[in-house]
Short mmCIF file of C-alpha atoms in Angstrom, two decimals:
data_model
loop_
_atom_site.label_atom_id
_atom_site.label_comp_id
_atom_site.label_asym_id
_atom_site.label_seq_id
_atom_site.Cartn_x
_atom_site.Cartn_y
_atom_site.Cartn_z
CA MET A 638 169.03 72.43 42.25
CA SER A 639 172.11 74.58 42.11
CA GLN A 640 172.12 77.94 40.38
CA GLU A 641 174.73 76.63 37.98
CA ARG A 642 172.66 73.56 37.07
CA LEU A 643 169.53 75.65 36.53
CA GLY A 644 171.45 78.11 34.38
CA ILE A 645 172.84 75.30 32.25
CA LEU A 646 169.39 73.71 31.89
CA ALA A 647 168.11 77.15 30.85
CA GLU A 648 170.74 77.21 28.09
CA ILE A 649 172.90 79.89 29.68
CA ASP A 650 176.61 79.62 28.91
CA PRO A 651 178.04 77.14 31.43
CA MET A 652 180.94 79.48 32.20
CA SER A 653 178.60 82.20 33.45
CA ALA A 654 175.48 80.20 34.42
CA SER A 655 176.06 80.29 38.18
CA ALA A 656 176.97 83.98 38.31
CA ARG A 657 174.04 85.04 36.11
CA MET A 658 171.51 83.00 38.05
CA ASN A 659 172.91 84.44 41.29
CA GLN A 660 172.46 87.98 39.98
CA TYR A 661 168.86 87.23 38.96
CA GLU A 662 168.10 85.65 42.33
CA LYS A 663 169.56 88.57 44.28
CA GLY A 664 167.76 91.12 42.11
CA LYS A 665 170.93 92.75 40.80
CA HIS A 666 169.77 92.09 37.24
CA GLU A 667 166.47 91.04 35.69
CA PRO A 668 166.39 88.39 33.00
CA ASN A 669 164.85 89.38 29.70
CA ILE A 670 161.77 87.53 28.47
CA VAL A 671 163.83 85.05 26.46
CA VAL A 672 165.79 84.02 29.55
CA VAL A 673 162.60 83.88 31.65
CA ARG A 674 161.12 81.49 29.07
CA GLN A 675 164.25 79.35 29.15
CA ILE A 676 164.21 79.17 32.95
CA ALA A 677 160.48 78.42 32.93
CA ALA A 678 160.99 75.59 30.45
CA ALA A 679 163.84 74.16 32.52
CA LEU A 680 161.60 74.13 35.61
CA ASP A 681 158.41 73.06 33.77
CA LEU A 682 156.63 76.27 34.79
CA PRO A 683 154.63 78.80 32.78
CA ASP A 684 156.31 82.15 32.10
CA ALA A 685 153.59 83.89 34.10
CA TYR A 686 154.72 82.09 37.27
CA PHE A 687 157.66 84.49 37.53
CA TYR A 688 155.39 87.53 37.33
CA ALA A 689 152.73 86.38 39.81
CA ALA A 690 151.75 89.01 42.36
CA ASP A 691 151.66 86.57 45.28
CA ASP A 692 152.43 82.98 46.26
CA GLU A 693 148.85 81.73 45.91
CA VAL A 694 148.62 82.95 42.32
CA ALA A 695 152.03 81.44 41.58
CA LEU A 696 150.92 78.10 43.00
CA LEU A 697 147.71 78.14 40.96
CA LEU A 698 149.70 78.89 37.80
CA GLN A 699 152.11 76.05 38.57
CA LEU A 700 149.33 73.54 39.23
CA PHE A 701 147.24 74.64 36.23
CA HIS A 702 150.28 74.37 33.95
CA ARG A 703 150.76 70.72 34.89
CA LEU A 704 147.16 69.67 34.23
CA SER A 705 146.04 67.97 31.04
CA ARG A 706 143.93 69.96 28.55
CA GLU A 707 140.82 68.10 29.74
CA GLN A 708 141.58 68.79 33.40
CA ARG A 709 142.18 72.47 32.62
CA GLY A 710 138.76 72.68 31.02
CA GLU A 711 137.13 71.05 34.04
CA LEU A 712 138.93 73.38 36.43
CA LEU A 713 137.98 76.45 34.42
CA GLU A 714 134.32 75.38 34.42
CA LEU A 715 134.42 74.92 38.19
CA ALA A 716 136.15 78.29 38.69
CA MET A 717 133.53 80.03 36.53
CA ARG A 718 130.69 78.43 38.51
CA LEU A 719 132.31 79.40 41.80
CA SER A 720 132.98 82.97 40.71
CA SER A 721 129.39 83.45 39.57
CA GLY A 722 128.01 82.08 42.84
CA GLN A 723 126.32 79.02 41.34
#
């Protein structure tokens, strides 16, 4: 997806969408939380994805976000059992 397309999907002004997304991607500017939420919604990702400390955490957030409520519950139960050594 182009930077311009993503910016437009994230409700950034079409005239500046490409330039703004480019600045965010290159680290020249950081989007505020409102823009992060708009980008996350456009990409069907949770906001936290953009703040993940590493790629594995980001992937887990992405996958968890796309699960149904029932599947999330099942996964959380499994994770709790695994973390407690059961």
